[in-house]
Short mmCIF file of C-alpha atoms in Angstrom, two decimals:
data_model
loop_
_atom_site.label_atom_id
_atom_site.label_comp_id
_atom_site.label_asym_id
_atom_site.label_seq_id
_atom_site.Cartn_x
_atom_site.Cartn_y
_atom_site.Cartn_z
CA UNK A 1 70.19 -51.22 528.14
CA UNK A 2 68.71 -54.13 526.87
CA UNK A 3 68.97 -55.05 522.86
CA UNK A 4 65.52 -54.14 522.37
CA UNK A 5 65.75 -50.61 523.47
CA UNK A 6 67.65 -50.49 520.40
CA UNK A 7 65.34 -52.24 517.91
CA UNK A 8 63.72 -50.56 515.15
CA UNK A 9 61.65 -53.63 513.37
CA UNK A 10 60.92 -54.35 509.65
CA UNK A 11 57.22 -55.94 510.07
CA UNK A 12 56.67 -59.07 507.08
CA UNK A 13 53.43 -61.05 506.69
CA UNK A 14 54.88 -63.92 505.46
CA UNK A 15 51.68 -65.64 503.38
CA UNK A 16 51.18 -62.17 501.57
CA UNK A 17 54.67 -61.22 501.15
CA UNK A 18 55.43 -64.68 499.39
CA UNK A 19 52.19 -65.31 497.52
CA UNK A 20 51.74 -68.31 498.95
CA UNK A 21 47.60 -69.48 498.32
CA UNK A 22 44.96 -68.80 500.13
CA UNK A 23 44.01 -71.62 501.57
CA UNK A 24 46.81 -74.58 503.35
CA UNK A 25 46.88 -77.71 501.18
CA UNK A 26 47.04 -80.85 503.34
CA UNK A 27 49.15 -81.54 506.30
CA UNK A 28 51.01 -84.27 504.22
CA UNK A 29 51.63 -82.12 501.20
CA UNK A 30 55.51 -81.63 500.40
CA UNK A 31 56.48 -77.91 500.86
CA UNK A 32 56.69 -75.40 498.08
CA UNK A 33 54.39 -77.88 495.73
CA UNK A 34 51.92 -75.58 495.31
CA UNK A 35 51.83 -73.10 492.22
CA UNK A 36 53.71 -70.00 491.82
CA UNK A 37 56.66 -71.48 494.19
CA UNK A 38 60.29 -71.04 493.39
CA UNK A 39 61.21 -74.61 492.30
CA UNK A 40 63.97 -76.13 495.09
CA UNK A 41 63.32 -73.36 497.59
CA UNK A 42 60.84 -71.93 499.82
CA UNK A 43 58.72 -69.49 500.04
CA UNK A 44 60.11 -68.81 503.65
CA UNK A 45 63.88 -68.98 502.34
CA UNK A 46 63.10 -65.39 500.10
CA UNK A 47 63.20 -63.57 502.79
CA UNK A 48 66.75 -64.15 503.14
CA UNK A 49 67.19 -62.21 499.99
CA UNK A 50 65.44 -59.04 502.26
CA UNK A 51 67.94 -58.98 504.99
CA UNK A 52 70.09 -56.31 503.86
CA UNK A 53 67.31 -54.42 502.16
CA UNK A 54 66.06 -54.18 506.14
CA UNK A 55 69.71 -53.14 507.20
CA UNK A 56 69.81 -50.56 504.67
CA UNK A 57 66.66 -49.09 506.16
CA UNK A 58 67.91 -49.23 509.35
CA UNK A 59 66.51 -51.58 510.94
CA UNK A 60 67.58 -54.23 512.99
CA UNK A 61 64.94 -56.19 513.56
CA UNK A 62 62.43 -58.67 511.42
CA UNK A 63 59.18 -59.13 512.85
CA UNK A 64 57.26 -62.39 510.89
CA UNK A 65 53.26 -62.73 511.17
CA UNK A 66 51.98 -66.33 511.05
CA UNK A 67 54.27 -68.91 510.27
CA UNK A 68 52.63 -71.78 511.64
CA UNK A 69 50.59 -74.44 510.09
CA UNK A 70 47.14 -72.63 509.55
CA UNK A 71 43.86 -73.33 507.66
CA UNK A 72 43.80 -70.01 505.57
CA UNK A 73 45.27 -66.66 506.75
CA UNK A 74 47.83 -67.83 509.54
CA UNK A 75 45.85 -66.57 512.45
CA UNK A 76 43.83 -70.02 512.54
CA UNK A 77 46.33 -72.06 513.64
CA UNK A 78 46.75 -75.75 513.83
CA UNK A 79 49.87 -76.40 514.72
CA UNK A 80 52.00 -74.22 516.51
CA UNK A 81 55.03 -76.29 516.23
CA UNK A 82 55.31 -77.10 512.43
CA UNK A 83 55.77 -74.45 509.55
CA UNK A 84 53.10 -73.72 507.51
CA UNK A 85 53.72 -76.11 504.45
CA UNK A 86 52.93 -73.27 502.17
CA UNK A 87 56.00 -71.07 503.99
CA UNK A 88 58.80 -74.32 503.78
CA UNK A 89 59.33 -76.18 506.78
CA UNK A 90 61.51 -76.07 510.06
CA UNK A 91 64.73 -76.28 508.73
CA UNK A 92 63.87 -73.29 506.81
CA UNK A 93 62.50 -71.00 509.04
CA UNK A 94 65.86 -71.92 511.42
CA UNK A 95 68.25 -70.92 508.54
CA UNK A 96 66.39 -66.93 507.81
CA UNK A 97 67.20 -67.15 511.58
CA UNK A 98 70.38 -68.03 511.13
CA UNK A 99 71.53 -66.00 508.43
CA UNK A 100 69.65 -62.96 510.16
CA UNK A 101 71.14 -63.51 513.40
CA UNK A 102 74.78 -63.39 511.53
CA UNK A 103 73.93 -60.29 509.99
CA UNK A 104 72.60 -58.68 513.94
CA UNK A 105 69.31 -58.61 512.96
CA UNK A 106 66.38 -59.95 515.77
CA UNK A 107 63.53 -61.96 514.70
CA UNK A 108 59.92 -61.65 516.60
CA UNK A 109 57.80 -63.90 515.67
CA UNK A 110 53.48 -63.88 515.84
CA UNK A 111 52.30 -65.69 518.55
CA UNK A 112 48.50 -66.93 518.09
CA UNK A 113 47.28 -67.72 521.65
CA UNK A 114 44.10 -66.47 522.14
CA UNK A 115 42.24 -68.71 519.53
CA UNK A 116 43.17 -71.70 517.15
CA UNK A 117 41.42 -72.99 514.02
CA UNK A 118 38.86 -75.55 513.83
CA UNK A 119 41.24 -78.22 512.31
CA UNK A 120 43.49 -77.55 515.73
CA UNK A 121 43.54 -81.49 516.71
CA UNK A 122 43.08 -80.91 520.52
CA UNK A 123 39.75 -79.01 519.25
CA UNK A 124 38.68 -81.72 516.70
CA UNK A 125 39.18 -84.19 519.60
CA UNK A 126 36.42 -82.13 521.46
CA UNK A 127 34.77 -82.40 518.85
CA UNK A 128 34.80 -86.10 518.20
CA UNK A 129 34.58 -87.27 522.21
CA UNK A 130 32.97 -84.06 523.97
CA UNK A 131 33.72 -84.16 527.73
CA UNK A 132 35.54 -87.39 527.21
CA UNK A 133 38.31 -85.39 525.50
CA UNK A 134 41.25 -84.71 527.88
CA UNK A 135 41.15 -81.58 525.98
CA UNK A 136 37.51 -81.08 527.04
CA UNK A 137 38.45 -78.03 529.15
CA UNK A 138 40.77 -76.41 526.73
CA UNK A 139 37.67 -74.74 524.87
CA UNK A 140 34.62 -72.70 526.76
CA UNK A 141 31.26 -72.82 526.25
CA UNK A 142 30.11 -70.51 523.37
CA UNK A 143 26.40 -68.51 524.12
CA UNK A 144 24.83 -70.42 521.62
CA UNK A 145 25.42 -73.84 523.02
CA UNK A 146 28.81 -74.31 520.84
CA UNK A 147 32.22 -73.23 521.56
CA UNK A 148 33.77 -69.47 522.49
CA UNK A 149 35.04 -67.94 519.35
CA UNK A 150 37.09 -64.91 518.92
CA UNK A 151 34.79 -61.79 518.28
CA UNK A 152 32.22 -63.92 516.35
CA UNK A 153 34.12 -65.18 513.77
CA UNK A 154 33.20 -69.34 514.19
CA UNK A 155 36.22 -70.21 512.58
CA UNK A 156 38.34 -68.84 515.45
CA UNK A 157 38.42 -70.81 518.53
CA UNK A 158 38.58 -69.01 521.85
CA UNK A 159 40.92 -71.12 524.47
CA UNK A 160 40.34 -71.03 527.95
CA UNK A 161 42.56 -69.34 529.67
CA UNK A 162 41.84 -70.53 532.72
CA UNK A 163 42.97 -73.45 532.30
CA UNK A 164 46.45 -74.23 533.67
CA UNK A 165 47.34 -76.85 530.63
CA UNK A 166 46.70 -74.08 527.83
CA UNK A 167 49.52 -71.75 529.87
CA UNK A 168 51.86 -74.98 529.85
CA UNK A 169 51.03 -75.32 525.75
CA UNK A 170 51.89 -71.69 525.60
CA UNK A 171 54.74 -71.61 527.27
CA UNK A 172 56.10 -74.28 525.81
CA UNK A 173 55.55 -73.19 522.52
CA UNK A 174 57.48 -70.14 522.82
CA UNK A 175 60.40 -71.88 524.37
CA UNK A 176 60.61 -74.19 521.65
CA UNK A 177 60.95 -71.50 519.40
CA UNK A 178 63.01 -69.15 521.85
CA UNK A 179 65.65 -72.28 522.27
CA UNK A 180 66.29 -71.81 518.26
CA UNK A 181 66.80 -68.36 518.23
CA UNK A 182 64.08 -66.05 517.86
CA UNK A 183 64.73 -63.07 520.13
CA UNK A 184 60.80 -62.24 521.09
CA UNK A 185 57.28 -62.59 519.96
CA UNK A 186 54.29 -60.70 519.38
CA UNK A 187 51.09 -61.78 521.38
CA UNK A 188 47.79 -61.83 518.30
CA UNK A 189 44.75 -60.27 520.15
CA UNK A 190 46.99 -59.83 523.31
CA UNK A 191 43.46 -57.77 524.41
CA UNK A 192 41.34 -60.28 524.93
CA UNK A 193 43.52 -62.94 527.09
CA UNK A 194 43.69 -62.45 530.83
CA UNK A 195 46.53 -60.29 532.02
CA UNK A 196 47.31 -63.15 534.94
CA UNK A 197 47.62 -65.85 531.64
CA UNK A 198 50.48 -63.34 530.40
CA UNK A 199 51.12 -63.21 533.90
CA UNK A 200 51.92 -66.85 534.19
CA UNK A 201 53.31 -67.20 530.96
CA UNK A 202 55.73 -64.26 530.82
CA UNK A 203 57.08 -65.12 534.18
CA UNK A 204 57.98 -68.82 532.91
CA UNK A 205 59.10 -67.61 529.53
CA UNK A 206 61.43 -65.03 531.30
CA UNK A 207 63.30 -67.67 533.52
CA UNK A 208 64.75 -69.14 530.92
CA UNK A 209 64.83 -66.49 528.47
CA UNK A 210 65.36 -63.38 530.45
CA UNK A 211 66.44 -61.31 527.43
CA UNK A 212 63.30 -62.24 525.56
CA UNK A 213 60.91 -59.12 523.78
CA UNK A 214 57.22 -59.61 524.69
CA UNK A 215 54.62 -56.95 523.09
CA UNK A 216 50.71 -57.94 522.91
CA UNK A 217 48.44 -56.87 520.35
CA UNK A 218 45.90 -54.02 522.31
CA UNK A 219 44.32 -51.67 520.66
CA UNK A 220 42.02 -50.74 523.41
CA UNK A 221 42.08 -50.84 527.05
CA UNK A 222 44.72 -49.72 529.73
CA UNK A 223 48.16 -50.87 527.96
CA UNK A 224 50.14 -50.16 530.90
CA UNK A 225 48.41 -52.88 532.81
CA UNK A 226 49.74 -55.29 529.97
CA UNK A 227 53.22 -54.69 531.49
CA UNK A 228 52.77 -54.10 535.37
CA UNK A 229 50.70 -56.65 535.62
CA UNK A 230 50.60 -59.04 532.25
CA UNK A 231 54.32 -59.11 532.65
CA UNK A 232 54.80 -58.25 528.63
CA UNK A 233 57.69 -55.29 527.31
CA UNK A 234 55.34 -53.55 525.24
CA UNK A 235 52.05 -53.06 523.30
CA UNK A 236 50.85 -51.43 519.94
CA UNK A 237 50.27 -47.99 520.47
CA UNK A 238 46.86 -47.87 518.58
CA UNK A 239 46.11 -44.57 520.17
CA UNK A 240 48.69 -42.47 518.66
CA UNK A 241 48.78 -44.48 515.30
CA UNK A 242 45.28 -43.32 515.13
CA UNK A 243 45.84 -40.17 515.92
CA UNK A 244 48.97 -39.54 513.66
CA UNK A 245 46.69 -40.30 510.65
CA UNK A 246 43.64 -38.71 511.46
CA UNK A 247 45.30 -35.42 512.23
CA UNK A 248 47.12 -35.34 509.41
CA UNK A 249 44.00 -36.11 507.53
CA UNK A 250 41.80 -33.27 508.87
CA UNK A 251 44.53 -30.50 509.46
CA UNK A 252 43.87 -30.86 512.89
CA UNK A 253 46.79 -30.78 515.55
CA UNK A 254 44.69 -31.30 518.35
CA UNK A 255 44.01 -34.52 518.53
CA UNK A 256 47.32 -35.16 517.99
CA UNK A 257 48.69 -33.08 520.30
CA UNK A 258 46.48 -34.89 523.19
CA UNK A 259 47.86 -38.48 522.28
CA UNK A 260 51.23 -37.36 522.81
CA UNK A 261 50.24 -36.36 525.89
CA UNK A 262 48.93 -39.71 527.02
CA UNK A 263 51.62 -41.24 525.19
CA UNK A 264 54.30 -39.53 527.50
CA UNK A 265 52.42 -40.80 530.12
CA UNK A 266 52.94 -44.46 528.68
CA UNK A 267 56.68 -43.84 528.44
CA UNK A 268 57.17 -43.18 532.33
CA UNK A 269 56.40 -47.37 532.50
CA UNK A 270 57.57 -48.56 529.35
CA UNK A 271 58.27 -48.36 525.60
CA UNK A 272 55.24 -48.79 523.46
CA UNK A 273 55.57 -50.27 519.81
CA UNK A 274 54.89 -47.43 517.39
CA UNK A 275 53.78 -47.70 513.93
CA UNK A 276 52.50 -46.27 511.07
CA UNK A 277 50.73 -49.63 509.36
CA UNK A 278 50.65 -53.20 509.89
CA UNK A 279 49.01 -55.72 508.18
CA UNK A 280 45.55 -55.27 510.20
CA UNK A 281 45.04 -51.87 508.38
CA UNK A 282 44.79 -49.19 505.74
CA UNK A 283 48.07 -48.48 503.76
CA UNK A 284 49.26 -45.03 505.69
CA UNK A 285 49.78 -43.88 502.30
CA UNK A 286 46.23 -44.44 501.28
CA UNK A 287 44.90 -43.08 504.98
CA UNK A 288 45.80 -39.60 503.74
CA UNK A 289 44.24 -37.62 501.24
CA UNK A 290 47.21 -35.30 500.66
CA UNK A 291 50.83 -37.10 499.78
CA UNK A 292 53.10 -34.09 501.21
CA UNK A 293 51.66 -35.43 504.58
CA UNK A 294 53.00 -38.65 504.72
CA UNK A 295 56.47 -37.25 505.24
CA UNK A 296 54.81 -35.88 508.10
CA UNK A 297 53.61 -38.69 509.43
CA UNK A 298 57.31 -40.89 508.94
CA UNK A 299 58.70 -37.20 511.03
CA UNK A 300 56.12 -38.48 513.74
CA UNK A 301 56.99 -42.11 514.15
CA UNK A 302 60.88 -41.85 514.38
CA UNK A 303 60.98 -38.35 516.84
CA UNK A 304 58.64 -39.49 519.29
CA UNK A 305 59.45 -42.03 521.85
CA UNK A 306 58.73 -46.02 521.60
CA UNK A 307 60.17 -48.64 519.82
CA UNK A 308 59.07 -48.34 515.75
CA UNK A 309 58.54 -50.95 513.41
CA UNK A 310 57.67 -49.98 509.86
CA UNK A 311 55.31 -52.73 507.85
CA UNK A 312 56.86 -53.69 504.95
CA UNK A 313 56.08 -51.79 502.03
CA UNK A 314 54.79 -48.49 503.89
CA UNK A 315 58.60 -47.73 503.58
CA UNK A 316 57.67 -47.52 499.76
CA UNK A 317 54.98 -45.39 499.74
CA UNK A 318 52.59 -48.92 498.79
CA UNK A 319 49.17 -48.18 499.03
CA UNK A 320 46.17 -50.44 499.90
CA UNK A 321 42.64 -50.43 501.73
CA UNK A 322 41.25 -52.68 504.00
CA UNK A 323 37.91 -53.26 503.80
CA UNK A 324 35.50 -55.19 506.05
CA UNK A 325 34.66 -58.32 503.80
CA UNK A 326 36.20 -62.01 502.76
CA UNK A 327 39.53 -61.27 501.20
CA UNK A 328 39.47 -57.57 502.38
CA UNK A 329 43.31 -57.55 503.65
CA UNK A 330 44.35 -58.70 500.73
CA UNK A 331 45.08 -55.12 499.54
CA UNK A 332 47.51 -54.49 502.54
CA UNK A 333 48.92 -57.64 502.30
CA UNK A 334 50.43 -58.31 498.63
CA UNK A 335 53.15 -60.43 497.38
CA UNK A 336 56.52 -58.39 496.75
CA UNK A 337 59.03 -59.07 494.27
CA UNK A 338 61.70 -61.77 494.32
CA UNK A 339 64.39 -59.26 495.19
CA UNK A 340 64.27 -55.36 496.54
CA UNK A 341 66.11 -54.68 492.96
CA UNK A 342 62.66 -55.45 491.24
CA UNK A 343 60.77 -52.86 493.59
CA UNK A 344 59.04 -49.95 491.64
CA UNK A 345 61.22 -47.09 491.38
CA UNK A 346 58.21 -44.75 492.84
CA UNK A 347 58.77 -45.11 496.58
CA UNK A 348 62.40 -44.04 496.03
CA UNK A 349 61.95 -41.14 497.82
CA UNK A 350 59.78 -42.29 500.31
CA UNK A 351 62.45 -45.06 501.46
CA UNK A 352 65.14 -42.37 501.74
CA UNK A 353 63.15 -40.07 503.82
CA UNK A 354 63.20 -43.27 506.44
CA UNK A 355 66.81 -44.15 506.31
CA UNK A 356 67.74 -40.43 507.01
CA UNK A 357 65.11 -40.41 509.61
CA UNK A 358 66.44 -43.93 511.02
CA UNK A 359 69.50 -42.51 510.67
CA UNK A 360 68.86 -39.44 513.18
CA UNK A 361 67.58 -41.68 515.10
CA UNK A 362 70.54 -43.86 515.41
CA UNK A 363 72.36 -41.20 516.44
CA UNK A 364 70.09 -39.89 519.22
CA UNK A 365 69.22 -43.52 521.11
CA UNK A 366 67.76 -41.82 523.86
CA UNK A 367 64.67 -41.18 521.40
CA UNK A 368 63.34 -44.32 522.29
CA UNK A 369 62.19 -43.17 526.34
CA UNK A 370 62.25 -39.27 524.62
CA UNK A 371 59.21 -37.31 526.59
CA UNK A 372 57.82 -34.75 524.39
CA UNK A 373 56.07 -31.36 525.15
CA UNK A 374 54.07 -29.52 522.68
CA UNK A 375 55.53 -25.45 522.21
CA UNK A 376 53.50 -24.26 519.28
CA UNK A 377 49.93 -25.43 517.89
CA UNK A 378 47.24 -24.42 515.58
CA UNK A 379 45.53 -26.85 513.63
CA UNK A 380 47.55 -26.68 510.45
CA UNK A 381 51.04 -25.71 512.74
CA UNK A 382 52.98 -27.78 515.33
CA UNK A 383 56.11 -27.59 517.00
CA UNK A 384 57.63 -29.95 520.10
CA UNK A 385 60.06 -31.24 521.65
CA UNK A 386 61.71 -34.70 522.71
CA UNK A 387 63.90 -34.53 525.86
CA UNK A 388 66.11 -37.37 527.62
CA UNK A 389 64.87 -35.39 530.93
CA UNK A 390 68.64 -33.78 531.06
CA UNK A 391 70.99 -32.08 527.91
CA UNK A 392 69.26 -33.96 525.40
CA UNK A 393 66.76 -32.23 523.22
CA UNK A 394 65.38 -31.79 519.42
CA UNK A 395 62.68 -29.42 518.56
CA UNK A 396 59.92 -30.78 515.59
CA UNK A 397 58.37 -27.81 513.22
CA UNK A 398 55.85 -29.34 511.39
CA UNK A 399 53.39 -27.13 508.53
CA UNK A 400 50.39 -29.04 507.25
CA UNK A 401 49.30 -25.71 505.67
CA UNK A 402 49.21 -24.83 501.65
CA UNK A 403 51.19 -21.63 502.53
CA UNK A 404 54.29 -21.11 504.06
CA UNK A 405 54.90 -20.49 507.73
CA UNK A 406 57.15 -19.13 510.66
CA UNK A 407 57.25 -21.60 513.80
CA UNK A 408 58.74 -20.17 516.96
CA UNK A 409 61.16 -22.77 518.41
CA UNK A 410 61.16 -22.54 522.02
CA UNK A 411 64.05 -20.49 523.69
CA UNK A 412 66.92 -22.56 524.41
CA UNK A 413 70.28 -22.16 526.02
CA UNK A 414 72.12 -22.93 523.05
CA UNK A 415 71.16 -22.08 519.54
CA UNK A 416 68.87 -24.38 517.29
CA UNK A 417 70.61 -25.84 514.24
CA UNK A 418 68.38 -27.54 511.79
CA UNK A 419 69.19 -31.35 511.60
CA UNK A 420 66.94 -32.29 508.75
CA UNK A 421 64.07 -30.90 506.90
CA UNK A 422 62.32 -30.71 503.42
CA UNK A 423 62.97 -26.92 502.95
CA UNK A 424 62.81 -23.56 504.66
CA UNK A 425 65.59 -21.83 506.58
CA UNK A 426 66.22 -21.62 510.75
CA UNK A 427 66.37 -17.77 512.16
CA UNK A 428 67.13 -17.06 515.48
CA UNK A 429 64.26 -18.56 517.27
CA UNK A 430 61.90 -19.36 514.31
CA UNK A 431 62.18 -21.34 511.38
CA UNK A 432 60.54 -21.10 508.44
CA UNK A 433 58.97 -23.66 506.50
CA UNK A 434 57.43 -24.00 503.00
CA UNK A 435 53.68 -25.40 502.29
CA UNK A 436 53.39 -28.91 503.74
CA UNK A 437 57.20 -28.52 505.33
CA UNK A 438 58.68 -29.76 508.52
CA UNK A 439 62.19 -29.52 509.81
CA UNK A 440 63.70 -31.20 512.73
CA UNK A 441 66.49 -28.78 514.82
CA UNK A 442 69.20 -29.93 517.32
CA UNK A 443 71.13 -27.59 519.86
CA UNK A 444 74.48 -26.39 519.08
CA UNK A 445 76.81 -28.79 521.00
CA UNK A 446 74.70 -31.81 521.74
CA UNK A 447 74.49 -32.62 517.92
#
C-alpha cells in the first residue's frame, strides 16, 4: 500500500488561518512587516505550533491552500515559486516541512494551474508587447476581445492549456516543490483544465516522483476520468459531501443512500477525497439546522470509504457561511489562535467525537477501499455496511428521528458487538438507539 492509502489530512488555509491582510503588500516588502505579525517570526512558522494538535486528531497529513505570492486571496497567483510575503518566505515554508516530516506527518500543498493573477509577469508581458510577448500564447483569447478568465471573474487569468510551455511551467513547479519535500498537491479548479494537460503533467511529475499524491479540485463532471485518463490519485467527492449535508438537513435518507451508491462505484477505480468542509464552503456545522446531526455527519465521513481530510476548525464545531459577495469566505476562513491551548472550550466534544472516530478508523485501514451496502432505510432511519469484499465488516445504525428507534442489523455469521455509539443498547439483531443516535457495531472476532 502506498502512504497515502493511509492519510487522513488536516486541511489549513494559510492567509485565513494566520490573519495575514487582505491584500499582498509589494513584492519587495520584508516578510512579516505587516500589522498583526508575530515580531521575528512568520506567519507561516505558527503552524508549527499545530503539528501535534493534527496528530492528536489523528491525522497524518497537512494539506496548505495558497502559499504562493498572490495579489489578494492566494488563488491569483503571481509567482508560483516564491512564498507569499505575507506567509514568511522559503526558508520558512521548508522548515513546517521539516519539522512535519520529523513528526510523520505529509504535506499537500494547493496547486493554482488553471488561472494566474493579473500581476503574473508572463501575463503583464502580454500585456505590455501583445503578440510580441514570447508569452503571447500562454493566455487565450477571451469572448470579449480580452483574455480567457476563469468563470468570469477578470481578475483570474485562464492559461492555455494547449500550450506545451504552460505543461513545462507546471511541471516544473511541482518538482521544485516535490524535490523539498512536500509529499503531493492539490490541483485548484482541477475541472476546468484538460484531462490530457494532467495527462502530460502527471506522467512527468510521476517519473521522478513516483510516490507523489495528486487529487484535482471537481465538483462536477465524471471524476473517474480524472484518474484513468488525467493520470491524478483522487478528486473531491462533491457528490456525497453534498449529499451528507442535505440529508441530514431534510431527514431524508434517500438521497443519501443513492450517493453511496455511486460512490461505491467510484471506489472500484480509486479513492476519492472525502470531506465534510473546506474552505470553498458553508461551515458543516452551520449547514445543519439541528446540532445532534453533525455527529451524524462526522459517523459518515470516517465509515465510508475514501481518503478524509477534515478543514480545520470543522473538528471544533466552528461555524461560518459563505455567501456569494466580496469578502464572502471570510466567515469560513478566520484566523485561529496562536496555540490549540487558546481554542474555545465549546468544540470539546466535537473534537473527541473525531479522534475516537479516527481512532476506529485506524484500526480498520481497510475503510479506506470499504464498499458499502445500504440494509435498512426510511427517511429519518439508516443502517449499512462497509465490507473489505472478504471477513471484514462494520454495520452503521444511524436515527435522525426525535424519538427513539430499533434498527435491524443485518444477519451475520458472527454476532454484532457495538464498537462506538452515543447511546442505546445492541440486542440480538437490532439495536436500539435514542433520538438523534447512531452506533457503529463490529463482528465478534474480527474486532
Amino acid at each position: 500500500m502506498n502512504w497515502s492509502d493511509h492519510a487522513i489530512w488536516w486541511h489549513v488555509y494559510p492567509l485565513g488561518f494566520t490573519g495575514a491582510p487582505r491584500d499582498s503588500p509589494p513584492a519587495d516588502a520584508e516578510p512579516d512587516t505587516e500589522p498583526g505579525a508575530v515580531p521575528g517570526r512568520s506567519r507561516l512558522s505558527r503552524l508549527s505550533d499545530w503539528l501535534d494538535y493534527l496528530l492528536a486528531l489523528g491525522c497524518n497529513g497537512l494539506a496548505l491552500g495558497p502559499v504562493f505570492a498572490s495579489e489578494t486571496h492566494g488563488y491569483d497567483t503571481v509567482d508560483h515559486l516564491r512564498i507569499d510575503s505575507r506567509l514568511g518566505e522559503e526558508s520558512d515554508l521548508l522548515r513546517l516541512v521539516e519539522e512535519a516530516s520529523a513528526k510523520g506527518v505529509r504535506v499537500l500543498l494547493d496547486g493554482v494551474f488553471n488561472h494566474v493573477g493579473r500581476s503574473f509577469p508572463a501575463f503583464v508581458d502580454v500585456e505590455e508587447r501583445g503578440a510580441l510577448s514570447p508569452y503571447a500564447s500562454w493566455f487565450k483569447a477571451g469572448p470579449d476581445g480580452g483574455y480567457a478568465t476563469f468563470e468570469g471573474h477578470e481578475h483570474l487569468v485562464a492559461l492555455n492549456h494547449d500550450e506545451p510551455a504552460v505543461a513545462d511551467y507546471v511541471t516544473e513547479v511541482m518538482t521544485y516543490w516535490m524535490e523539498r519535500g512536500v509529499a503531493g498537491w492539490r490541483l485548484d479548479a482541477a475541472y476546468s483544465v484538460p484531462l490530457s494537460f494532467w495527462r502530460t503533467v502527471s506522467d512527468r511529475v510521476r517519473a521522478r516522483f513516483p510516490d507523489a499524491w495528486l487529487t484535482g479540485e471537481v465538483i462536477h463532471g465524471d471524476y473517474t476520468a480524472f484518474v484513468t485518463e488525467g493520470g491524478l490519485d483522487s478528486v473531491t467527492q462533491y457528490e456525497l459531501w453534498k449529499a451528507i449535508w442535505s440529508s441530514l438537513g431534510d431527514r431524508n435518507f434517500f438521497e443519501l443512500a443513492h450517493a453511496l451508491g455511486r460512490h461505491n462505484t467510484l471506489l472500484e477505480t480509486f479513492a476519492p477525497q472525502t470531506f465534510l468542509g473546506n474552505h470553498d464552503v458553508t461551515r458543516i456545522a452551520s449547514r445543519l439546522d439541528d446540532p445532534r446531526h453533525l455527529e451524524h455527519a462526522v459517523v459518515l465521513l470516517f465509515t465510508t470509504g475514501g481518503i478524509p481530510s477534515v478543514y480545520a476548525g470543522d473538528e471544533q464545531a466552528f461555524r461560518g457561511v459563505k455567501e456569494d459577495r466580496a469578502g464572502g469566505d471570510d466567515a469560513v476562513r478566520p484566523a485561529f489562535p496562536e496555540g490549540p491551548d487558546q481554542l474555545a472550550p465549546y468544540g470539546a466534544p466535537v473534537y473527541r467525537l473525531h479522534q475516537l472516530l479516527i481512532g476506529l478508523r485506524r484500526r480498520h485501514p481497510w475503510l479506506m477501499r470499504a464498499r458499502t451496502t445500504v440494509t435498512e432505510l426510511t427517511n429519518t432511519s439508516l443502517v449499512y455496511t462497509v465490507t473489505d469484499g472478504s471477513s471484514q465488516t462494520l454495520a452503521v445504525a444511524l436515527n435522525l428521528g426525535d424519538a427513539p428507534a430499533v434498527l435491524p442489523l443485518p444477519v451475520a455469521a458472527r454476532p454484532w458487538e457495538r464498537l462506538a455509539g452515543n447511546g442505546g443498547e445492541m440486542a440480538g439483531d437490532g439495536v436500539t438507539l435514542p433520538a438523534a443516535g447512531w452506533a457503529i457495531a463490529g463482528m465478534e472476532g474480527t474486532l
